[in-house]
Structures are given as C-alpha cells and as structure tokens.
Amino acid sequence: MDATLSKFSGFPGQEKPARPTREEAEAAVEVLIRWAGDDPRREGLIETPARVVRAYEEIYGGYQLDPAEVLNRTFSEVSGYDDMVLVRDIDFTSHCEHHMVPIIGKAHVAYMPDGSVLGLSKIARVVDMFARRLQTQEAMTEEIAAVIDSAFAPRGVAVLIESEHMCMSMRGIRTKGSTTSTSAFYGVFKDDKAERDRFLSMILNR
Ligand SMILES: Nc1nc2c(ncn2[C@@H]2O[C@H](COP(=O)(O)OP(=O)(O)OP(=O)(O)O)[C@@H](O)[C@H]2O)c(=O)[nH]1
Ligand SMILES: [Zn+2]
C-alpha cells in the first residue's frame, strides 16, 4: 500500500484488512435493516442495500485518495507574495468514527508561503479527502495540517475546524446546536503568537 495512504488512513504501519466484496457489503446493510426492525424484502427497501453501498463509495471515498498528491500543484510566479493565504468556510460533511453519523462543519485553513503558493481548490480538496473517512474532529484537524506541512513545506500552517456532531444532537445527549472547535498550528503559527492571533482574528472578526 502507498505509504501516505497508510499513514493517513488510521492504520499506521499496518495493512488494512481486506476489502469485502460489494455483495458482502450489501448483505451487511440487509442485516442492519433487519436490526432496525424492518423487512428488507418489502418493495421500498429492496434496492436499499445496493443504494447504501453506492452511497458509502461516495461518503467514504477519501480512503481511495492521496491528499499529498493534490498538493503537488503549486505556482511560484506570485510577484514575491509571502504573506498568509487563508481559505475560510470550507464546508464539509464527515462521519464520526464512533457512531458513523454525520459531523457537519466548516474548516478554515491558512498557510504562510515559502516561495510558492498552492492552487486554492487543492486546500478544499484536502479537507474533502480527510472528511470522507471515518473521523474524529481532532484527528481530521491534525491530518489536514500535517499533510500540508509535510507535502508542501510552507513556513507555517493553521487549521481551525468548527462543527456540529449529529451523534450529540440526533441521539445520546441530544443537545442541538452545540459546536466544537479544534485547531492545529505548525511553523510560524505555532511559534509566533501574533501570527496565530492574526489567523484567529481574520476568521472570528468577519
Ligand atoms: N473527542 C471526540 N469525541 C467524539 C467525536 N465524535 C464523537 N465523539 C464522542 O465519542 C464518545 C463515545 O463515547 P462512548 O461512551 O464510547 O459511546 P456512547 O455510549 O454512544 O456515548 P454517548 O454519545 O455519550 O451516548 C461520545 O462522547 C461522543 O460524543 C470527535 O470527533 N471527537
Ligand atoms: Zn459520534
């Protein structure tokens, strides 16, 4: 397996267990429908296992993608620009690894260029790739910052994620509307409080 995929897929240094066949995955969905208390043979549910498996390919498609690869697209003709680049309000939907229900939020990602800049869409693509995996918000925050730091080597990276966890609102404690914030700072954002504060104020004072 590709080293980067392995590193960022939650199985550091290990091979993942073999992927089941589509038929096995559909059979598992059928079991869960029965567990929910319904009859998978009734008309409205007959195609549901196949639909759910196709939906899983989309919402968990991030395992098939290598975030380091998209960060290869850089531009160095930027007239000497070397200040912060901040992409705010990147919408994402992920799924918590504890309950497999949605985490819905926004990511704010900044870096300090060191000679070249990234294609802006690539930052949102990196967020999307990590979101489309089973996640904790903390791990996702760290993974986004770490891969930008290691693959692109800017002078600094800052990531702030704000999100709502459906496992806290639709079940369990059932608190609606609470949000969780997590952050990760590398390089100048870690070392220099003024830069960290500037990043935070650009996000919070909109
Ligand atoms: N730190 C962290 N915790 C999360 C995240 N998503 C969900 N959780 C929490 O994971 C915990 C799992 O706790 P458990 O006691 O094992 O599971 P549970 O009985 O379903 O817990 P309740 O949600 O309290 O009913 C819960 O407190 C969730 O709120 C996340 O991204 N980060
Ligand atoms: Zn959860």
Coordinates of N, CA and C and ligand atoms in Angstrom, one line a residue:
M1 N 0.8 -1.2 0.0 CA 0.0 0.0 0.0 C 0.9 1.2 0.0
D2 N 0.4 2.3 -0.6 CA 1.1 3.6 -0.7 C 1.3 4.1 0.8
A3 N 2.5 4.5 1.0 CA 2.9 4.9 2.4 C 2.0 6.0 3.0
T4 N 1.7 7.0 2.1 CA 0.9 8.1 2.6 C -0.5 7.7 2.9
L5 N -1.1 6.9 2.0 CA -2.4 6.4 2.3 C -2.5 5.7 3.6
S6 N -1.4 4.8 3.8 CA -1.4 4.0 5.0 C -1.3 4.9 6.3
K7 N -0.4 6.0 6.1 CA -0.2 6.9 7.3 C -1.5 7.6 7.7
F8 N -2.3 8.0 6.6 CA -3.4 8.9 7.0 C -4.7 8.1 6.9
S9 N -4.7 6.8 7.0 CA -5.9 6.0 7.0 C -6.3 5.4 8.3
G10 N -5.5 5.7 9.3 CA -5.8 5.2 10.7 C -5.2 3.8 11.0
F11 N -4.4 3.3 10.1 CA -3.7 2.1 10.3 C -2.2 2.3 10.2
P12 N -1.6 3.1 11.0 CA -0.2 3.4 10.8 C 0.7 2.2 10.8
G13 N 1.4 2.0 9.7 CA 2.4 0.9 9.6 C 1.7 -0.5 9.5
Q14 N 0.4 -0.5 9.2 CA -0.2 -1.8 9.1 C -1.0 -1.9 7.8
E15 N -1.1 -3.1 7.3 CA -2.0 -3.3 6.1 C -3.4 -3.3 6.7
K16 N -4.3 -2.7 5.8 CA -5.7 -2.7 6.2 C -6.3 -4.1 6.0
P17 N -7.3 -4.5 6.7 CA -8.0 -5.7 6.4 C -8.5 -5.7 5.0
A18 N -8.7 -6.9 4.4 CA -9.1 -7.0 3.0 C -10.5 -6.3 2.9
R19 N -10.7 -5.7 1.7 CA -12.0 -5.0 1.5 C -13.0 -6.1 1.1
P20 N -14.2 -6.0 1.7 CA -15.2 -7.0 1.3 C -15.7 -6.8 -0.1
T21 N -16.4 -7.8 -0.6 CA -17.0 -7.7 -2.0 C -18.2 -6.8 -1.8
R22 N -18.7 -6.3 -3.0 CA -19.9 -5.5 -3.0 C -21.1 -6.3 -2.4
E23 N -21.2 -7.6 -2.8 CA -22.2 -8.5 -2.3 C -22.2 -8.6 -0.8
E24 N -21.0 -8.7 -0.3 CA -20.9 -8.8 1.2 C -21.3 -7.6 1.9
A25 N -20.9 -6.4 1.3 CA -21.3 -5.1 1.9 C -22.9 -5.0 1.8
E26 N -23.5 -5.4 0.7 CA -24.9 -5.2 0.6 C -25.6 -6.2 1.6
A27 N -25.0 -7.4 1.8 CA -25.6 -8.3 2.8 C -25.6 -7.7 4.2
A28 N -24.5 -6.9 4.5 CA -24.3 -6.3 5.8 C -25.4 -5.2 6.0
V29 N -25.7 -4.5 5.0 CA -26.8 -3.5 5.1 C -28.1 -4.2 5.3
E30 N -28.4 -5.3 4.6 CA -29.6 -6.0 4.8 C -29.8 -6.4 6.3
V31 N -28.7 -6.9 6.9 CA -28.7 -7.2 8.3 C -29.1 -6.0 9.2
L32 N -28.5 -4.9 8.9 CA -28.8 -3.7 9.7 C -30.2 -3.2 9.5
I33 N -30.8 -3.4 8.3 CA -32.2 -3.1 8.1 C -33.1 -4.0 9.0
R34 N -32.7 -5.3 9.1 CA -33.4 -6.2 10.0 C -33.2 -5.8 11.4
W35 N -32.0 -5.4 11.7 CA -31.7 -4.9 13.1 C -32.5 -3.7 13.5
A36 N -32.8 -2.8 12.5 CA -33.6 -1.6 12.7 C -35.1 -2.0 13.0
G37 N -35.4 -3.2 12.5 CA -36.8 -3.7 12.8 C -37.6 -3.8 11.5
D38 N -37.1 -3.6 10.3 CA -37.9 -3.6 9.1 C -37.6 -4.9 8.3
D39 N -38.3 -5.0 7.2 CA -38.2 -6.2 6.3 C -37.5 -5.8 5.0
P40 N -36.3 -6.2 4.8 CA -35.6 -5.8 3.6 C -36.2 -6.4 2.3
R41 N -37.2 -7.3 2.4 CA -37.8 -7.8 1.2 C -39.0 -6.9 0.7
R42 N -39.4 -6.0 1.5 CA -40.5 -5.2 1.1 C -40.1 -4.2 0.0
E43 N -41.0 -3.8 -0.9 CA -40.7 -3.1 -2.1 C -39.8 -1.9 -1.9
G44 N -40.1 -1.0 -0.9 CA -39.4 0.2 -0.7 C -37.9 0.0 -0.3
L45 N -37.7 -1.2 0.2 CA -36.3 -1.5 0.7 C -35.5 -2.4 -0.2
I46 N -36.1 -2.9 -1.2 CA -35.4 -4.0 -1.9 C -34.1 -3.5 -2.6
E47 N -34.1 -2.3 -3.0 CA -32.8 -1.8 -3.6 C -32.0 -1.0 -2.6
T48 N -32.4 -0.9 -1.4 CA -31.7 0.0 -0.4 C -30.3 -0.5 -0.2
P49 N -30.1 -1.8 0.0 CA -28.7 -2.2 0.3 C -27.7 -1.8 -0.9
A50 N -28.2 -1.9 -2.1 CA -27.3 -1.5 -3.2 C -27.1 0.0 -3.2
R51 N -28.2 0.8 -2.9 CA -28.0 2.2 -2.8 C -27.1 2.6 -1.7
V52 N -27.2 2.0 -0.5 CA -26.4 2.4 0.6 C -24.9 2.1 0.3
V53 N -24.6 1.0 -0.4 CA -23.2 0.6 -0.7 C -22.7 1.7 -1.7
R54 N -23.5 2.1 -2.7 CA -23.1 3.1 -3.6 C -22.8 4.5 -2.8
A55 N -23.7 4.8 -1.9 CA -23.6 6.0 -1.1 C -22.3 5.9 -0.3
Y56 N -22.0 4.7 0.3 CA -20.7 4.6 1.0 C -19.5 4.8 0.1
E57 N -19.6 4.4 -1.1 CA -18.4 4.7 -2.0 C -18.2 6.2 -2.1
E58 N -19.3 7.0 -2.0 CA -19.1 8.4 -2.2 C -18.7 9.0 -0.8
I59 N -19.4 8.7 0.3 CA -19.1 9.4 1.5 C -17.8 8.9 2.2
Y60 N -17.4 7.7 1.8 CA -16.1 7.2 2.4 C -15.1 7.1 1.2
G61 N -15.3 7.9 0.2 CA -14.3 7.8 -1.0 C -12.9 8.4 -0.7
G62 N -12.8 9.0 0.5 CA -11.5 9.6 0.8 C -10.4 8.6 1.0
Y63 N -10.8 7.3 1.3 CA -9.7 6.3 1.5 C -9.0 6.0 0.2
Q64 N -9.6 6.3 -0.9 CA -9.0 5.9 -2.2 C -8.1 7.1 -2.7
L65 N -8.1 8.2 -2.0 CA -7.4 9.4 -2.5 C -6.2 9.7 -1.6
D66 N -5.2 10.2 -2.3 CA -3.9 10.6 -1.6 C -3.8 12.1 -1.5
P67 N -4.0 12.7 -0.3 CA -4.0 14.1 -0.2 C -2.7 14.8 -0.6
A68 N -1.6 14.0 -0.3 CA -0.3 14.6 -0.7 C -0.2 14.8 -2.2
E69 N -0.9 14.0 -3.0 CA -0.8 14.1 -4.4 C -1.3 15.4 -4.9
V70 N -2.5 15.9 -4.4 CA -3.1 17.1 -4.9 C -2.3 18.3 -4.5
L71 N -1.5 18.2 -3.5 CA -0.7 19.3 -3.1 C 0.6 19.6 -4.0
N72 N 0.7 18.7 -5.0 CA 1.8 18.9 -5.9 C 1.6 20.1 -6.8
R73 N 0.3 20.6 -7.0 CA 0.0 21.7 -7.9 C 0.3 23.0 -7.2
T74 N 1.5 23.6 -7.5 CA 1.9 24.8 -6.9 C 2.3 25.8 -8.0
F75 N 2.3 27.1 -7.6 CA 2.7 28.2 -8.5 C 3.7 29.1 -7.8
S76 N 4.8 29.4 -8.6 CA 5.8 30.3 -8.0 C 5.9 31.7 -8.5
E77 N 5.1 31.9 -9.6 CA 5.1 33.3 -10.2 C 4.0 34.1 -9.5
V78 N 4.3 34.6 -8.2 CA 3.3 35.3 -7.5 C 3.9 36.7 -7.0
S79 N 4.8 37.2 -7.8 CA 5.4 38.6 -7.6 C 5.9 38.8 -6.2
G80 N 6.5 37.7 -5.6 CA 7.1 37.8 -4.3 C 6.1 37.7 -3.1
Y81 N 4.8 37.4 -3.4 CA 3.8 37.3 -2.3 C 4.3 36.3 -1.3
D82 N 4.4 36.8 0.0 CA 4.8 35.8 1.0 C 4.0 35.9 2.3
D83 N 2.8 36.6 2.2 CA 2.0 36.7 3.5 C 1.0 35.5 3.5
M84 N 0.2 35.6 4.6 CA -0.7 34.5 4.8 C -1.7 34.3 3.7
V85 N -2.0 33.0 3.4 CA -3.1 32.7 2.4 C -4.1 31.9 3.3
L86 N -5.3 32.4 3.4 CA -6.3 31.8 4.2 C -7.6 31.5 3.4
V87 N -8.0 30.2 3.4 CA -9.2 29.8 2.8 C -10.2 29.5 3.9
R88 N -11.2 30.3 4.0 CA -12.2 30.3 5.1 C -13.5 29.5 4.7
D89 N -14.2 29.0 5.7 CA -15.5 28.5 5.5 C -15.6 27.4 4.4
I90 N -14.7 26.4 4.5 CA -14.7 25.2 3.6 C -15.8 24.3 4.2
D91 N -16.9 24.2 3.6 CA -18.0 23.3 4.1 C -17.6 21.8 4.0
F92 N -17.8 21.0 5.0 CA -17.6 19.6 4.8 C -18.6 18.8 5.6
T93 N -18.8 17.6 5.2 CA -19.6 16.6 6.0 C -18.7 15.4 6.1
S94 N -18.4 15.0 7.4 CA -17.7 13.8 7.6 C -18.6 12.9 8.4
H95 N -18.0 11.8 8.9 CA -18.8 10.9 9.8 C -17.9 10.4 10.9
C96 N -18.5 10.5 12.1 CA -17.7 10.2 13.3 C -17.4 8.7 13.4
E97 N -16.2 8.4 13.8 CA -15.8 7.0 13.8 C -16.4 6.2 15.0
H98 N -17.1 6.9 15.9 CA -17.7 6.2 17.0 C -19.1 5.7 16.7
H99 N -19.9 6.5 16.0 CA -21.3 6.2 15.7 C -21.6 6.2 14.2
M100 N -20.7 6.6 13.4 CA -20.9 6.6 11.9 C -22.1 7.5 11.5
V101 N -22.3 8.6 12.2 CA -23.3 9.6 11.8 C -22.5 10.9 11.5
P102 N -23.2 11.8 10.8 CA -22.5 13.0 10.3 C -21.9 13.9 11.3
I103 N -20.8 14.5 10.9 CA -20.2 15.7 11.5 C -20.3 16.7 10.4
I104 N -21.0 17.8 10.7 CA -21.2 18.8 9.7 C -20.5 20.1 10.1
G105 N -19.6 20.6 9.3 CA -18.9 21.8 9.8 C -18.2 22.6 8.7
K106 N -17.3 23.5 9.2 CA -16.5 24.3 8.3 C -15.1 24.2 8.7
A107 N -14.2 24.2 7.7 CA -12.8 24.2 8.0 C -12.2 25.6 7.5
H108 N -11.3 26.1 8.3 CA -10.6 27.3 7.9 C -9.1 26.9 7.8
V109 N -8.5 27.1 6.7 CA -7.1 26.6 6.5 C -6.2 27.8 6.0
A110 N -5.1 28.0 6.7 CA -4.2 29.1 6.3 C -2.7 28.5 6.2
Y111 N -1.9 29.1 5.3 CA -0.5 28.7 5.3 C 0.3 30.0 5.0
M112 N 1.5 30.0 5.4 CA 2.5 31.1 5.0 C 3.4 30.5 3.9
P113 N 3.3 31.1 2.7 CA 4.1 30.6 1.6 C 5.6 30.7 1.9
D114 N 6.3 29.8 1.2 CA 7.8 29.9 1.2 C 8.3 29.8 -0.2
G115 N 7.9 30.8 -1.0 CA 8.4 30.8 -2.4 C 7.4 30.4 -3.4
S116 N 6.4 29.6 -3.0 CA 5.4 29.2 -4.0 C 4.0 29.1 -3.2
V117 N 2.9 29.1 -4.0 CA 1.6 29.0 -3.4 C 0.9 27.8 -4.0
L118 N -0.1 27.4 -3.3 CA -0.9 26.2 -3.7 C -2.1 26.7 -4.6
G119 N -2.5 25.8 -5.5 CA -3.8 26.0 -6.1 C -4.9 26.1 -5.0
L120 N -5.7 27.1 -5.0 CA -6.6 27.3 -3.9 C -7.6 26.1 -3.7
S121 N -8.1 25.6 -4.8 CA -9.0 24.5 -4.7 C -8.4 23.3 -4.0
K122 N -7.1 23.2 -4.1 CA -6.4 22.0 -3.6 C -6.6 21.9 -2.0
I123 N -6.7 23.1 -1.4 CA -6.8 23.1 0.0 C -8.2 22.5 0.4
A124 N -9.2 22.9 -0.4 CA -10.6 22.4 -0.1 C -10.6 20.9 -0.5
R125 N -9.8 20.5 -1.5 CA -9.8 19.1 -1.8 C -9.2 18.2 -0.7
V126 N -8.2 18.8 -0.1 CA -7.5 18.0 1.1 C -8.5 17.9 2.2
V127 N -9.3 19.0 2.5 CA -10.3 18.9 3.5 C -11.3 17.8 3.2
D128 N -11.8 17.8 1.9 CA -12.8 16.8 1.5 C -12.2 15.4 1.6
M129 N -11.0 15.2 1.2 CA -10.4 13.8 1.3 C -10.4 13.3 2.7
F130 N -10.0 14.1 3.7 CA -10.0 13.6 5.0 C -11.4 13.5 5.6
A131 N -12.3 14.4 5.2 CA -13.7 14.4 5.7 C -14.4 13.1 5.2
R132 N -14.0 12.6 4.0 CA -14.7 11.4 3.5 C -14.0 10.1 4.0
R133 N -13.7 10.2 5.3 CA -13.2 9.0 6.0 C -13.9 9.0 7.4
L134 N -13.8 7.9 8.1 CA -14.3 7.8 9.5 C -13.4 8.7 10.3
Q135 N -13.9 9.6 11.1 CA -13.0 10.6 11.7 C -13.4 10.9 13.1
T136 N -12.4 11.5 13.9 CA -12.7 12.3 15.0 C -12.4 13.7 14.5
Q137 N -13.0 14.7 15.1 CA -12.7 16.1 14.6 C -11.2 16.4 14.9
E138 N -10.7 16.0 16.0 CA -9.3 16.3 16.4 C -8.4 15.7 15.3
A139 N -8.6 14.4 15.0 CA -7.7 13.7 14.0 C -7.8 14.4 12.7
M140 N -9.0 14.8 12.3 CA -9.1 15.4 10.9 C -8.4 16.7 10.9
T141 N -8.5 17.5 12.0 CA -7.8 18.8 12.1 C -6.3 18.6 11.9
E142 N -5.7 17.6 12.7 CA -4.3 17.4 12.7 C -3.8 16.8 11.3
E143 N -4.6 16.0 10.7 CA -4.2 15.3 9.5 C -4.1 16.4 8.4
I144 N -5.1 17.3 8.3 CA -5.1 18.4 7.3 C -3.8 19.2 7.4
A145 N -3.5 19.6 8.7 CA -2.4 20.5 8.9 C -1.1 19.7 8.6
A146 N -1.0 18.5 9.0 CA 0.2 17.7 8.9 C 0.6 17.4 7.4
V147 N -0.5 17.1 6.6 CA -0.2 16.8 5.2 C 0.3 18.0 4.5
I148 N -0.4 19.2 4.8 CA 0.1 20.4 4.1 C 1.5 20.8 4.5
D149 N 1.8 20.6 5.8 CA 3.1 20.9 6.3 C 4.2 19.9 5.6
S150 N 3.9 18.6 5.5 CA 4.9 17.7 5.0 C 5.0 17.7 3.5
A151 N 3.8 17.8 2.8 CA 3.9 17.7 1.4 C 4.3 19.0 0.7
F152 N 4.0 20.2 1.3 CA 4.2 21.5 0.6 C 5.3 22.3 1.3
A153 N 5.6 22.0 2.6 CA 6.6 22.6 3.4 C 6.5 24.2 3.4
P154 N 5.4 24.7 3.8 CA 5.3 26.2 3.9 C 6.0 26.6 5.2
R155 N 6.0 28.0 5.4 CA 6.6 28.5 6.7 C 5.7 28.2 7.9
G156 N 4.5 28.0 7.6 CA 3.5 27.7 8.7 C 2.2 27.2 8.1
V157 N 1.4 26.5 9.0 CA 0.1 26.0 8.6 C -0.8 26.2 9.8
A158 N -2.0 26.7 9.6 CA -3.0 26.8 10.7 C -4.3 26.2 10.2
V159 N -4.9 25.4 11.0 CA -6.3 24.8 10.7 C -7.2 25.0 11.9
L160 N -8.4 25.5 11.6 CA -9.4 25.6 12.6 C -10.7 25.0 12.1
I161 N -11.2 24.1 12.8 CA -12.5 23.4 12.4 C -13.6 23.7 13.4
E162 N -14.7 24.1 12.9 CA -15.9 24.3 13.8 C -17.0 23.3 13.2
S163 N -17.6 22.5 14.1 CA -18.6 21.6 13.5 C -19.6 21.1 14.6
E164 N -20.7 20.6 14.0 CA -21.7 20.0 14.9 C -21.7 18.5 14.7
H165 N -21.8 17.8 15.8 CA -21.7 16.3 15.7 C -23.2 15.8 15.9
M166 N -23.6 15.1 14.8 CA -25.0 14.6 14.9 C -25.1 13.5 16.0
C167 N -24.0 12.9 16.4 CA -24.1 11.9 17.4 C -24.5 12.5 18.8
M168 N -24.3 13.9 18.9 CA -24.7 14.6 20.1 C -26.0 15.2 20.0
S169 N -26.5 15.4 18.7 CA -27.8 16.1 18.6 C -28.9 15.2 18.2
M170 N -28.7 14.1 17.4 CA -29.8 13.3 17.0 C -30.0 12.1 17.9
R171 N -29.0 11.8 18.8 CA -29.1 10.6 19.7 C -28.4 11.0 20.9
G172 N -28.2 10.0 21.9 CA -27.4 10.2 23.1 C -27.9 11.4 23.9
I173 N -27.0 12.4 24.1 CA -27.4 13.5 25.0 C -28.4 14.5 24.3
R174 N -28.5 14.4 23.0 CA -29.5 15.2 22.2 C -29.4 16.7 22.5
T175 N -28.2 17.2 22.5 CA -28.0 18.7 22.5 C -28.0 19.2 21.1
K176 N -28.9 20.1 20.8 CA -28.9 20.6 19.4 C -28.2 21.9 19.4
G177 N -27.4 22.1 18.3 CA -26.8 23.4 18.0 C -25.5 23.7 18.7
S178 N -25.0 22.7 19.5 CA -23.7 23.0 20.1 C -22.6 22.7 19.1
T179 N -21.6 23.5 19.1 CA -20.5 23.3 18.1 C -19.2 23.1 18.8
T180 N -18.3 22.4 18.2 CA -17.0 22.0 18.7 C -15.9 22.7 17.8
S181 N -14.9 23.3 18.5 CA -13.8 23.9 17.7 C -12.5 23.2 18.0
T182 N -11.7 22.9 17.0 CA -10.4 22.3 17.2 C -9.4 23.1 16.3
S183 N -8.2 23.1 16.7 CA -7.2 23.8 15.9 C -5.8 23.1 15.9
A184 N -5.1 23.3 14.8 CA -3.7 22.8 14.8 C -2.8 23.8 14.1
F185 N -1.6 24.0 14.7 CA -0.7 25.1 14.3 C 0.7 24.5 14.0
Y186 N 1.3 24.8 12.9 CA 2.6 24.4 12.6 C 3.5 25.6 12.2
G187 N 4.8 25.5 12.4 CA 5.7 26.5 11.9 C 5.4 27.9 12.6
V188 N 5.4 29.0 11.8 CA 5.3 30.3 12.4 C 4.0 30.5 13.2
F189 N 2.9 29.7 12.8 CA 1.7 29.9 13.6 C 1.8 29.2 15.0
K190 N 2.7 28.3 15.1 CA 2.9 27.6 16.4 C 3.9 28.5 17.2
D191 N 4.9 29.1 16.5 CA 6.0 29.8 17.2 C 5.7 31.2 17.6
D192 N 4.8 31.8 16.8 CA 4.6 33.3 16.9 C 3.1 33.6 17.2
K193 N 2.9 34.0 18.5 CA 1.5 34.2 18.9 C 0.8 35.3 18.1
A194 N 1.6 36.3 17.6 CA 1.0 37.4 16.9 C 0.4 36.8 15.6
E195 N 1.1 35.9 14.9 CA 0.6 35.3 13.7 C -0.7 34.4 13.9
R196 N -0.6 33.7 15.1 CA -1.7 32.8 15.4 C -2.9 33.7 15.7
D197 N -2.7 34.8 16.4 CA -3.8 35.7 16.7 C -4.4 36.4 15.5
R198 N -3.5 36.7 14.5 CA -3.9 37.3 13.3 C -4.8 36.3 12.5
F199 N -4.4 35.0 12.5 CA -5.2 34.0 11.8 C -6.6 33.9 12.5
L200 N -6.6 33.8 13.8 CA -7.9 33.7 14.5 C -8.8 34.9 14.3
S201 N -8.2 36.1 14.3 CA -9.0 37.3 14.2 C -9.5 37.4 12.8
M202 N -8.8 37.0 11.8 CA -9.3 37.0 10.4 C -10.5 36.1 10.3
I203 N -10.6 35.0 11.0 CA -11.7 34.1 11.0 C -12.9 34.6 11.8
L204 N -12.5 35.0 13.1 CA -13.6 35.3 14.0 C -14.2 36.7 13.8
N205 N -13.4 37.7 13.3 CA -13.9 39.1 13.1 C -14.3 39.3 11.7
R206 N -15.3 38.6 11.3 CA -15.8 38.7 9.9 C -17.0 39.7 9.9
Ligands
LIG1 N1 -13.2 13.7 21.0 C1 -14.2 13.4 20.2 N2 -15.2 12.7 20.6 C2 -16.2 12.4 19.7 C3 -16.1 12.8 18.3 N3 -17.3 12.4 17.7 C4 -18.0 11.8 18.7 N4 -17.3 11.8 19.8 C5 -17.7 11.2 21.2 O1 -17.3 9.9 21.3 C6 -17.8 9.4 22.5 C7 -18.1 8.0 22.5 O2 -18.4 7.6 23.8 P1 -18.9 6.2 24.3 O3 -19.3 6.3 25.8 O4 -17.9 5.2 23.9 O5 -20.2 6.0 23.4 P2 -21.8 6.3 23.7 O6 -22.2 5.4 24.8 O7 -22.5 6.2 22.4 O8 -21.7 7.8 24.2 P3 -22.8 9.0 24.3 O9 -22.7 9.7 23.0 O10 -22.4 9.8 25.5 O11 -24.1 8.3 24.4 C8 -19.0 10.3 22.8 O12 -18.7 11.1 23.9 C9 -19.1 11.2 21.6 O13 -19.6 12.5 21.8 C10 -15.0 13.6 17.9 O14 -14.8 14.0 16.8 N5 -14.0 13.8 18.9
ZN2 ZN -20.1 10.0 17.3

